[in-house]
Amino acid sequence: MNANKIARGQPDRFRRWVMDIVIFALLSMGFAQTSQAGVMGTQLALEDGVRQQQITKLEDFIGRKDVSQQLQALGVSPELVAARVQNMTDQEVAALHDRIDTDPAGGDALALIGAVFLILLILEVVGVTDIFKSV
Amino acid sequence: MRKRAGTGFCSGLFSLAALLAGGCASTTATDFGADPAAVELTSTPFFPQERYQCGPAALMTVLSYSGATVTLDELVANVYLPAREGSLQTEIIAASRRAERIPYRIDGSLASISAELNAGRPVLVLQNLGVSWFPRWHYAVVYGIDPDRNLVRLRSGTDANRTSKAGTFLRTWRRSDNWAIVVLRPDELPANPDRLEYFSSISALEATGHLTTANQAWRTARARWPNDLLPLFGLANTELSQGNLVRAEQHYLELLVREPTHAMARNNLAYTLAGMGRIPEAIQQLETALKLPDLRPAVANELQASLDEISSMRSFSVD
């Protein structure tokens, strides 16, 4: 299920290189908007710990770049990626980076097949599942 | 004879079901909270989902109910993840911020859902409608409860008025670790706020650049917890980030009168003053902060870096 690995099969290096630059530019715009040099945001006070901001910023930047590439590999169009990542905090980006392939993805309850259908029908009747319209 | 065979079949079904469900087919206690009354937010809109897109549809339901200006197409573009055929919680959260709302995770009980409904807010939940070995992850919106009849009312998928037995709902919800959020306007508080969780939700909005909304929310928080300094710090920070230096200075000064050892406030006040060209005063604030007892090394380093940066501004400024 590692779609991002497939995408790293470098079919078109130049395109990716251009895309990286675009993402870099968009993300940098985001940074310019939110962080002034040396000002400590409210989150730092809330976490009760000033992390080494320079290091964090660098890690955060790499994390955002990685997650952006992951999202693209999972089918998000390049021009939407930056805006999607921009509304996540550092912590959310870091967590998503590790779990993007395993986190629950809410979709829908349809698409059932054969034996599974029967078993689920039984579970539905006794109230374990809640897939069907009205049983 | 016939009857007995039927009973046998039924109990067989139940044991099979219990086995498949990993033993969690036992009855679930449904607690709607103290003094539960039936609530139904009938004006909750309904957006029937397209294939795999219950995430955008459910989010659209709660966002439009709260008056956010957003379209379903925008939400699809911002939360739907094609290769996963669904939407991730992190992206639901992020898209709520994009719509200038505060996504706040409520604690996972029917009583909390009931409290939010009574405050006039439908609740977005993540359910696993299947089982752990065959997950069917699904977002839906709880818009009503009926404790007397033991029912939960949902806008769910293509079903505008789905009623689930409370026990069944609880089982499907528990598999998502009882994940439920409300999307708050900046002038709204959660029905039963967990102070730090709420502050954390606002500061995330601030950190992602939604400064006007975060600023309003910090005001709401300050009115609710007047003795807590964090909302005041957040208020000052959002003013500073928006370039409202005079107001930022006022808030930092108020905070420092109440808590003179707040090194971070002094650091940010220094940048506020420097922004107004008052470099000597800025340097004085940082020197004061650096003399504070029990300063943690990480904070001291930041203060020193700020001092170096602001001192270097002096050499460029024209007197």
Tab-separated table of N, CA and C in Angstrom, chain A residues 1 3 33-34 36-46 48-54 64 70-71 73-76 80 83-89 92-93 95-96 99-113 116 119-120 122-135, chain B residues 13-14 16-17 20-21 25 49 51-52 54 77-91 93-94 97-98 126 129-131 133-134 136-139 162 164 168 171-172 175 196 199-200 203-204 206-210 218 230 233-234 237 240-241 264 267-268 271 296 298-299 302 306 309:
chain	number	residue	atom	x	y	z
A	1	MET	N	0.822	-1.215	0.000
A	1	MET	CA	0.000	0.000	0.000
A	1	MET	C	0.856	1.266	0.000
A	3	ALA	N	1.986	3.794	-1.632
A	3	ALA	CA	1.851	4.518	-2.883
A	3	ALA	C	2.975	5.543	-3.058
A	33	GLN	N	4.217	34.597	6.749
A	33	GLN	CA	2.995	35.144	7.310
A	33	GLN	C	2.906	34.902	8.819
A	34	THR	N	3.361	33.736	9.258
A	34	THR	CA	3.077	33.378	10.646
A	34	THR	C	4.218	33.616	11.630
A	36	GLN	N	7.596	35.572	12.942
A	36	GLN	CA	8.619	36.591	12.896
A	36	GLN	C	9.822	36.042	13.649
A	37	ALA	N	10.994	36.488	13.259
A	37	ALA	CA	12.197	35.975	13.915
A	37	ALA	C	12.146	36.280	15.404
A	38	GLY	N	12.342	35.264	16.217
A	38	GLY	CA	12.534	35.491	17.642
A	38	GLY	C	11.268	35.656	18.464
A	39	VAL	N	10.126	35.906	17.837
A	39	VAL	CA	8.891	36.035	18.614
A	39	VAL	C	8.425	34.636	19.020
A	40	MET	N	8.004	34.507	20.265
A	40	MET	CA	7.603	33.190	20.757
A	40	MET	C	6.079	33.068	20.716
A	41	GLY	N	5.590	32.136	19.929
A	41	GLY	CA	4.148	31.968	19.777
A	41	GLY	C	3.487	31.413	21.025
A	42	THR	N	2.174	31.537	21.094
A	42	THR	CA	1.437	31.108	22.285
A	42	THR	C	1.587	29.611	22.535
A	43	GLN	N	1.721	28.848	21.443
A	43	GLN	CA	1.878	27.403	21.609
A	43	GLN	C	3.067	27.044	22.493
A	44	LEU	N	4.142	27.828	22.363
A	44	LEU	CA	5.332	27.535	23.172
A	44	LEU	C	5.026	27.666	24.654
A	45	ALA	N	4.239	28.667	24.990
A	45	ALA	CA	3.888	28.859	26.400
A	45	ALA	C	2.976	27.744	26.867
A	46	LEU	N	2.105	27.321	25.981
A	46	LEU	CA	1.134	26.280	26.322
A	46	LEU	C	1.834	24.951	26.555
A	48	ASP	N	4.658	24.674	27.613
A	48	ASP	CA	5.558	24.876	28.736
A	48	ASP	C	6.965	24.397	28.404
A	49	GLY	N	7.434	24.762	27.246
A	49	GLY	CA	8.806	24.396	26.919
A	49	GLY	C	9.216	25.079	25.636
A	50	VAL	N	10.253	25.880	25.692
A	50	VAL	CA	10.744	26.504	24.472
A	50	VAL	C	11.671	25.503	23.815
A	51	ARG	N	11.251	24.993	22.669
A	51	ARG	CA	12.161	24.101	21.969
A	51	ARG	C	13.175	24.965	21.246
A	52	GLN	N	14.231	24.361	20.803
A	52	GLN	CA	15.203	25.150	20.055
A	52	GLN	C	14.564	25.500	18.728
A	53	GLN	N	14.145	26.748	18.639
A	53	GLN	CA	13.264	27.120	17.527
A	53	GLN	C	13.898	26.924	16.154
A	54	GLN	N	15.176	27.215	16.058
A	54	GLN	CA	15.795	27.090	14.735
A	54	GLN	C	15.730	25.650	14.248
A	64	ARG	N	7.000	19.087	6.472
A	64	ARG	CA	5.952	19.592	5.582
A	64	ARG	C	6.219	19.189	4.135
A	70	GLN	N	3.827	13.039	0.167
A	70	GLN	CA	2.962	11.884	0.455
A	70	GLN	C	1.545	12.135	-0.062
A	71	LEU	N	1.035	13.346	0.224
A	71	LEU	CA	-0.329	13.665	-0.213
A	71	LEU	C	-0.435	13.601	-1.732
A	73	ALA	N	1.398	11.790	-3.685
A	73	ALA	CA	1.480	10.383	-4.081
A	73	ALA	C	0.136	9.682	-3.865
A	74	LEU	N	-0.664	10.192	-2.917
A	74	LEU	CA	-1.969	9.585	-2.649
A	74	LEU	C	-3.077	10.249	-3.474
A	75	GLY	N	-2.677	11.052	-4.448
A	75	GLY	CA	-3.637	11.527	-5.428
A	75	GLY	C	-4.125	12.959	-5.295
A	76	VAL	N	-3.554	13.734	-4.347
A	76	VAL	CA	-3.962	15.132	-4.225
A	76	VAL	C	-3.215	15.941	-5.290
A	80	LEU	N	-3.124	21.900	-4.766
A	80	LEU	CA	-3.918	21.908	-3.535
A	80	LEU	C	-3.091	21.543	-2.308
A	83	ALA	N	-1.844	24.301	0.404
A	83	ALA	CA	-2.907	24.863	1.236
A	83	ALA	C	-3.381	23.855	2.274
A	84	ARG	N	-3.402	22.586	1.914
A	84	ARG	CA	-3.851	21.556	2.857
A	84	ARG	C	-2.879	21.424	4.011
A	85	VAL	N	-1.589	21.440	3.701
A	85	VAL	CA	-0.585	21.259	4.752
A	85	VAL	C	-0.455	22.510	5.622
A	86	GLN	N	-0.721	23.647	5.000
A	86	GLN	CA	-0.526	24.905	5.722
A	86	GLN	C	-1.424	25.037	6.945
A	87	ASN	N	-2.579	24.379	6.930
A	87	ASN	CA	-3.501	24.497	8.060
A	87	ASN	C	-3.276	23.455	9.142
A	88	MET	N	-2.133	22.740	9.054
A	88	MET	CA	-1.771	21.768	10.095
A	88	MET	C	-0.659	22.346	10.960
A	89	THR	N	-0.680	21.997	12.248
A	89	THR	CA	0.395	22.426	13.139
A	89	THR	C	1.606	21.507	12.949
A	92	GLU	N	0.882	18.055	14.165
A	92	GLU	CA	-0.006	17.306	13.273
A	92	GLU	C	0.744	16.819	12.041
A	93	VAL	N	1.622	17.670	11.520
A	93	VAL	CA	2.412	17.275	10.353
A	93	VAL	C	3.294	16.078	10.704
A	95	ALA	N	2.911	13.851	13.061
A	95	ALA	CA	2.114	12.639	13.284
A	95	ALA	C	1.601	12.071	11.966
A	96	LEU	N	1.152	12.955	11.089
A	96	LEU	CA	0.604	12.502	9.813
A	96	LEU	C	1.692	11.837	8.967
A	99	ARG	N	1.832	8.311	9.900
A	99	ARG	CA	0.637	7.463	9.909
A	99	ARG	C	-0.286	7.661	8.713
A	100	ILE	N	0.216	8.314	7.683
A	100	ILE	CA	-0.679	8.677	6.571
A	100	ILE	C	-1.265	7.444	5.866
A	101	ASP	N	-0.541	6.314	5.929
A	101	ASP	CA	-1.047	5.097	5.280
A	101	ASP	C	-1.906	4.237	6.205
A	102	THR	N	-1.880	4.533	7.501
A	102	THR	CA	-2.587	3.665	8.449
A	102	THR	C	-3.720	4.358	9.197
A	103	ASP	N	-3.700	5.693	9.281
A	103	ASP	CA	-4.780	6.405	9.969
A	103	ASP	C	-6.117	6.059	9.323
A	104	PRO	N	-7.186	6.015	10.128
A	104	PRO	CA	-8.494	5.741	9.526
A	104	PRO	C	-8.864	6.801	8.496
A	105	ALA	N	-9.364	6.336	7.346
A	105	ALA	CA	-9.831	7.269	6.323
A	105	ALA	C	-11.325	7.042	6.165
A	106	GLY	N	-12.118	7.940	6.738
A	106	GLY	CA	-13.574	7.805	6.670
A	106	GLY	C	-14.052	7.953	5.240
A	107	GLY	N	-14.732	6.922	4.712
A	107	GLY	CA	-15.178	6.949	3.315
A	107	GLY	C	-16.659	6.660	3.247
A	108	ASP	N	-17.011	5.425	3.017
A	108	ASP	CA	-18.412	5.057	3.170
A	108	ASP	C	-18.518	3.579	3.530
A	109	ALA	N	-19.750	3.139	3.733
A	109	ALA	CA	-19.936	1.818	4.323
A	109	ALA	C	-20.323	0.772	3.294
A	110	LEU	N	-20.308	1.164	2.017
A	110	LEU	CA	-20.786	0.231	0.999
A	110	LEU	C	-19.667	-0.710	0.534
A	111	ALA	N	-19.797	-1.281	-0.646
A	111	ALA	CA	-18.769	-2.129	-1.244
A	111	ALA	C	-18.480	-3.376	-0.420
A	112	LEU	N	-19.503	-4.192	-0.232
A	112	LEU	CA	-19.332	-5.430	0.503
A	112	LEU	C	-19.379	-6.614	-0.441
A	113	ILE	N	-18.730	-7.684	-0.051
A	113	ILE	CA	-18.700	-8.849	-0.930
A	113	ILE	C	-18.964	-10.144	-0.178
A	116	VAL	N	-18.118	-11.987	3.488
A	116	VAL	CA	-18.025	-10.851	4.395
A	116	VAL	C	-19.408	-10.246	4.608
A	119	ILE	N	-21.434	-12.424	7.048
A	119	ILE	CA	-20.956	-12.266	8.420
A	119	ILE	C	-21.407	-10.925	8.985
A	120	LEU	N	-21.260	-9.885	8.146
A	120	LEU	CA	-21.629	-8.555	8.628
A	120	LEU	C	-23.126	-8.439	8.858
A	122	ILE	N	-24.987	-10.780	9.971
A	122	ILE	CA	-25.195	-11.375	11.293
A	122	ILE	C	-24.822	-10.374	12.386
A	123	LEU	N	-23.641	-9.751	12.214
A	123	LEU	CA	-23.201	-8.781	13.219
A	123	LEU	C	-24.175	-7.618	13.308
A	124	GLU	N	-24.739	-7.262	12.156
A	124	GLU	CA	-25.688	-6.149	12.113
A	124	GLU	C	-26.933	-6.478	12.932
A	125	VAL	N	-27.408	-7.713	12.776
A	125	VAL	CA	-28.631	-8.116	13.462
A	125	VAL	C	-28.452	-8.042	14.976
A	126	VAL	N	-27.276	-8.413	15.443
A	126	VAL	CA	-27.070	-8.376	16.899
A	126	VAL	C	-26.521	-7.034	17.355
A	127	GLY	N	-26.409	-6.058	16.441
A	127	GLY	CA	-26.109	-4.688	16.856
A	127	GLY	C	-24.643	-4.377	17.069
A	128	VAL	N	-23.778	-5.187	16.481
A	128	VAL	CA	-22.348	-4.867	16.601
A	128	VAL	C	-21.956	-3.838	15.550
A	129	THR	N	-22.460	-4.047	14.322
A	129	THR	CA	-22.139	-3.112	13.249
A	129	THR	C	-23.369	-2.283	12.923
A	130	ASP	N	-23.156	-1.252	12.076
A	130	ASP	CA	-24.281	-0.367	11.727
A	130	ASP	C	-24.133	0.068	10.275
A	131	ILE	N	-24.031	-0.923	9.394
A	131	ILE	CA	-23.714	-0.637	7.995
A	131	ILE	C	-24.952	-0.470	7.145
A	132	PHE	N	-25.943	-1.314	7.349
A	132	PHE	CA	-27.085	-1.345	6.444
A	132	PHE	C	-28.142	-0.337	6.833
A	133	LYS	N	-29.012	-0.061	5.861
A	133	LYS	CA	-29.978	1.031	6.066
A	133	LYS	C	-30.893	0.784	7.257
A	134	SER	N	-31.583	-0.334	7.237
A	134	SER	CA	-32.436	-0.614	8.400
A	134	SER	C	-32.665	-2.112	8.510
A	135	VAL	N	-32.058	-2.700	9.516
A	135	VAL	CA	-32.235	-4.132	9.727
A	135	VAL	C	-32.991	-4.321	11.032
B	13	LEU	N	-26.210	-18.071	16.181
B	13	LEU	CA	-25.879	-16.793	15.544
B	13	LEU	C	-25.183	-15.860	16.513
B	14	PHE	N	-25.756	-15.831	17.701
B	14	PHE	CA	-25.190	-14.910	18.689
B	14	PHE	C	-23.777	-15.288	19.087
B	16	LEU	N	-21.659	-17.008	17.308
B	16	LEU	CA	-20.807	-16.740	16.157
B	16	LEU	C	-20.489	-15.243	16.084
B	17	ALA	N	-21.542	-14.462	16.276
B	17	ALA	CA	-21.360	-13.011	16.222
B	17	ALA	C	-20.391	-12.537	17.301
B	20	LEU	N	-16.882	-13.375	16.254
B	20	LEU	CA	-16.393	-12.509	15.180
B	20	LEU	C	-16.097	-11.101	15.670
B	21	ALA	N	-16.915	-10.648	16.583
B	21	ALA	CA	-16.755	-9.282	17.062
B	21	ALA	C	-15.716	-9.193	18.167
B	25	ALA	N	-19.701	-8.049	21.743
B	25	ALA	CA	-21.130	-7.991	21.448
B	25	ALA	C	-21.973	-7.877	22.712
B	49	GLN	N	-23.754	12.340	0.718
B	49	GLN	CA	-22.374	12.155	0.285
B	49	GLN	C	-22.283	11.516	-1.093
B	51	ARG	N	-19.723	9.036	-3.479
B	51	ARG	CA	-18.937	7.857	-3.140
B	51	ARG	C	-17.664	8.233	-2.388
B	52	TYR	N	-17.418	7.621	-1.289
B	52	TYR	CA	-16.220	7.789	-0.442
B	52	TYR	C	-16.123	9.161	0.218
B	54	CYS	N	-17.885	10.892	2.626
B	54	CYS	CA	-18.651	11.248	3.822
B	54	CYS	C	-17.916	12.313	4.632
B	77	ALA	N	-12.020	19.255	-2.197
B	77	ALA	CA	-10.660	19.555	-2.654
B	77	ALA	C	-9.670	19.579	-1.490
B	78	ASN	N	-10.175	19.882	-0.287
B	78	ASN	CA	-9.254	20.058	0.834
B	78	ASN	C	-9.163	18.888	1.800
B	79	VAL	N	-10.081	17.933	1.725
B	79	VAL	CA	-9.960	16.810	2.663
B	79	VAL	C	-9.971	15.422	2.015
B	80	TYR	N	-10.481	15.330	0.805
B	80	TYR	CA	-10.595	13.978	0.236
B	80	TYR	C	-9.236	13.475	-0.246
B	81	LEU	N	-8.893	12.254	0.148
B	81	LEU	CA	-7.599	11.669	-0.208
B	81	LEU	C	-7.856	10.472	-1.132
B	82	PRO	N	-7.697	10.684	-2.452
B	82	PRO	CA	-8.161	9.676	-3.423
B	82	PRO	C	-7.634	8.265	-3.175
B	83	ALA	N	-6.329	8.100	-2.990
B	83	ALA	CA	-5.793	6.739	-2.889
B	83	ALA	C	-6.245	6.024	-1.612
B	84	ARG	N	-6.664	6.787	-0.596
B	84	ARG	CA	-7.179	6.167	0.622
B	84	ARG	C	-8.703	6.018	0.558
B	85	GLU	N	-9.310	6.520	-0.488
B	85	GLU	CA	-10.764	6.466	-0.654
B	85	GLU	C	-11.505	6.953	0.580
B	86	GLY	N	-11.019	8.054	1.103
B	86	GLY	CA	-11.654	8.608	2.296
B	86	GLY	C	-10.940	9.872	2.737
B	87	SER	N	-11.232	10.299	3.970
B	87	SER	CA	-10.635	11.515	4.504
B	87	SER	C	-10.037	11.237	5.875
B	88	LEU	N	-8.887	11.862	6.144
B	88	LEU	CA	-8.198	11.655	7.420
B	88	LEU	C	-8.650	12.701	8.439
B	89	GLN	N	-8.615	12.313	9.722
B	89	GLN	CA	-9.040	13.231	10.784
B	89	GLN	C	-8.216	14.524	10.768
B	90	THR	N	-6.904	14.390	10.572
B	90	THR	CA	-6.029	15.569	10.566
B	90	THR	C	-6.481	16.577	9.511
B	91	GLU	N	-6.935	16.068	8.374
B	91	GLU	CA	-7.333	16.990	7.306
B	91	GLU	C	-8.716	17.591	7.545
B	93	ILE	N	-9.692	18.366	10.534
B	93	ILE	CA	-9.316	19.426	11.478
B	93	ILE	C	-8.754	20.638	10.732
B	94	ALA	N	-7.802	20.373	9.832
B	94	ALA	CA	-7.137	21.468	9.113
B	94	ALA	C	-8.149	22.258	8.275
B	97	ARG	N	-10.125	24.754	10.239
B	97	ARG	CA	-9.378	25.993	10.489
B	97	ARG	C	-9.425	26.895	9.262
B	98	ARG	N	-9.296	26.278	8.099
B	98	ARG	CA	-9.345	27.041	6.857
B	98	ARG	C	-10.657	27.802	6.750
B	126	LEU	N	-16.515	10.182	14.147
B	126	LEU	CA	-15.945	9.139	13.296
B	126	LEU	C	-16.363	7.796	13.873
B	129	LEU	N	-18.095	1.467	11.243
B	129	LEU	CA	-19.368	0.756	11.130
B	129	LEU	C	-19.164	-0.745	10.966
B	130	GLY	N	-17.952	-1.144	10.622
B	130	GLY	CA	-17.647	-2.562	10.495
B	130	GLY	C	-17.080	-3.099	11.797
B	131	VAL	N	-16.069	-3.903	11.685
B	131	VAL	CA	-15.392	-4.444	12.862
B	131	VAL	C	-13.897	-4.214	12.705
B	133	TRP	N	-11.395	-6.080	12.233
B	133	TRP	CA	-10.707	-6.770	11.137
B	133	TRP	C	-11.290	-6.435	9.775
B	134	PHE	N	-12.383	-5.721	9.732
B	134	PHE	CA	-12.965	-5.273	8.474
B	134	PHE	C	-13.521	-3.868	8.695
B	136	ARG	N	-14.903	-0.208	8.439
B	136	ARG	CA	-15.646	0.677	7.528
B	136	ARG	C	-15.692	2.042	8.199
B	137	TRP	N	-14.627	2.806	7.997
B	137	TRP	CA	-14.553	4.108	8.667
B	137	TRP	C	-15.541	5.073	8.035
B	138	HIS	N	-16.237	5.806	8.882
B	138	HIS	CA	-17.323	6.639	8.371
B	138	HIS	C	-17.529	7.872	9.260
B	139	TYR	N	-17.619	9.030	8.599
B	139	TYR	CA	-17.948	10.265	9.332
B	139	TYR	C	-19.444	10.511	9.247
B	162	ARG	N	-30.956	9.132	9.898
B	162	ARG	CA	-30.661	7.784	10.349
B	162	ARG	C	-30.818	7.727	11.865
B	164	SER	N	-29.957	5.351	15.059
B	164	SER	CA	-29.233	4.166	15.508
B	164	SER	C	-29.567	3.922	16.961
B	168	THR	N	-25.621	0.438	19.783
B	168	THR	CA	-24.933	0.180	18.516
B	168	THR	C	-24.049	1.365	18.143
B	171	ARG	N	-20.921	1.358	20.193
B	171	ARG	CA	-19.931	0.355	19.775
B	171	ARG	C	-19.179	0.806	18.518
B	172	THR	N	-19.903	1.374	17.552
B	172	THR	CA	-19.234	1.805	16.322
B	172	THR	C	-18.332	3.010	16.582
B	175	ARG	N	-14.821	2.291	18.458
B	175	ARG	CA	-13.716	1.778	17.635
B	175	ARG	C	-12.880	2.906	17.037
B	196	LEU	N	-7.321	23.408	28.854
B	196	LEU	CA	-6.090	23.277	28.074
B	196	LEU	C	-6.345	22.784	26.655
B	199	PHE	N	-7.586	25.839	24.825
B	199	PHE	CA	-6.478	26.762	24.541
B	199	PHE	C	-5.607	26.214	23.416
B	200	SER	N	-5.386	24.915	23.471
B	200	SER	CA	-4.554	24.277	22.468
B	200	SER	C	-5.189	24.403	21.081
B	203	SER	N	-4.564	27.982	19.952
B	203	SER	CA	-3.177	28.276	19.591
B	203	SER	C	-2.803	27.594	18.281
B	204	ALA	N	-3.455	26.479	17.966
B	204	ALA	CA	-3.213	25.829	16.670
B	204	ALA	C	-3.724	26.716	15.535
B	206	GLU	N	-3.861	29.947	15.707
B	206	GLU	CA	-2.877	31.039	15.668
B	206	GLU	C	-1.634	30.598	14.889
B	207	ALA	N	-1.141	29.388	15.202
B	207	ALA	CA	0.088	28.902	14.586
B	207	ALA	C	-0.068	28.666	13.090
B	208	THR	N	-1.321	28.463	12.638
B	208	THR	CA	-1.521	28.225	11.206
B	208	THR	C	-1.958	29.501	10.486
B	209	GLY	N	-1.802	30.632	11.171
B	209	GLY	CA	-1.960	31.910	10.487
B	209	GLY	C	-3.357	32.503	10.469
B	210	HIS	N	-4.295	31.934	11.232
B	210	HIS	CA	-5.657	32.487	11.258
B	210	HIS	C	-5.745	33.474	12.419
B	218	TRP	N	-9.208	34.223	21.642
B	218	TRP	CA	-8.481	34.520	22.889
B	218	TRP	C	-9.280	35.497	23.753
B	230	LEU	N	-2.718	32.852	29.993
B	230	LEU	CA	-2.448	32.377	28.635
B	230	LEU	C	-3.299	33.083	27.563
B	233	PHE	N	-1.742	36.358	26.867
B	233	PHE	CA	-0.515	36.186	26.083
B	233	PHE	C	-0.873	35.929	24.615
B	234	GLY	N	-1.863	35.070	24.387
B	234	GLY	CA	-2.301	34.778	23.025
B	234	GLY	C	-2.859	36.015	22.337
B	237	ASN	N	0.032	38.186	21.404
B	237	ASN	CA	0.787	37.609	20.287
B	237	ASN	C	0.070	37.776	18.952
B	240	LEU	N	0.453	41.338	17.856
B	240	LEU	CA	1.810	41.559	17.347
B	240	LEU	C	1.959	40.983	15.939
B	241	SER	N	1.470	39.762	15.753
B	241	SER	CA	1.610	39.110	14.446
B	241	SER	C	0.844	39.864	13.359
B	264	MET	N	8.790	35.005	28.270
B	264	MET	CA	8.365	35.007	26.870
B	264	MET	C	7.609	36.286	26.527
B	267	ASN	N	10.167	38.936	26.112
B	267	ASN	CA	10.843	38.748	24.823
B	267	ASN	C	9.999	39.338	23.686
B	268	ASN	N	8.708	39.009	23.691
B	268	ASN	CA	7.848	39.476	22.605
B	268	ASN	C	7.580	40.974	22.710
B	271	TYR	N	10.302	42.726	20.940
B	271	TYR	CA	10.130	42.815	19.486
B	271	TYR	C	9.073	43.848	19.121
B	296	ARG	N	15.236	28.863	32.418
B	296	ARG	CA	15.681	27.619	31.789
B	296	ARG	C	16.659	27.932	30.663
B	298	ALA	N	17.081	26.857	27.647
B	298	ALA	CA	16.509	27.050	26.310
B	298	ALA	C	15.919	28.448	26.178
B	299	VAL	N	15.243	28.900	27.240
B	299	VAL	CA	14.642	30.236	27.213
B	299	VAL	C	15.746	31.293	27.213
B	302	GLU	N	17.170	31.725	23.807
B	302	GLU	CA	16.277	32.492	22.936
B	302	GLU	C	16.374	33.985	23.242
B	306	SER	N	17.543	36.954	20.825
B	306	SER	CA	16.722	38.137	20.572
B	306	SER	C	17.525	39.407	20.852
B	309	GLU	N	19.943	40.062	18.093
B	309	GLU	CA	19.265	40.525	16.879
B	309	GLU	C	18.817	41.976	17.012
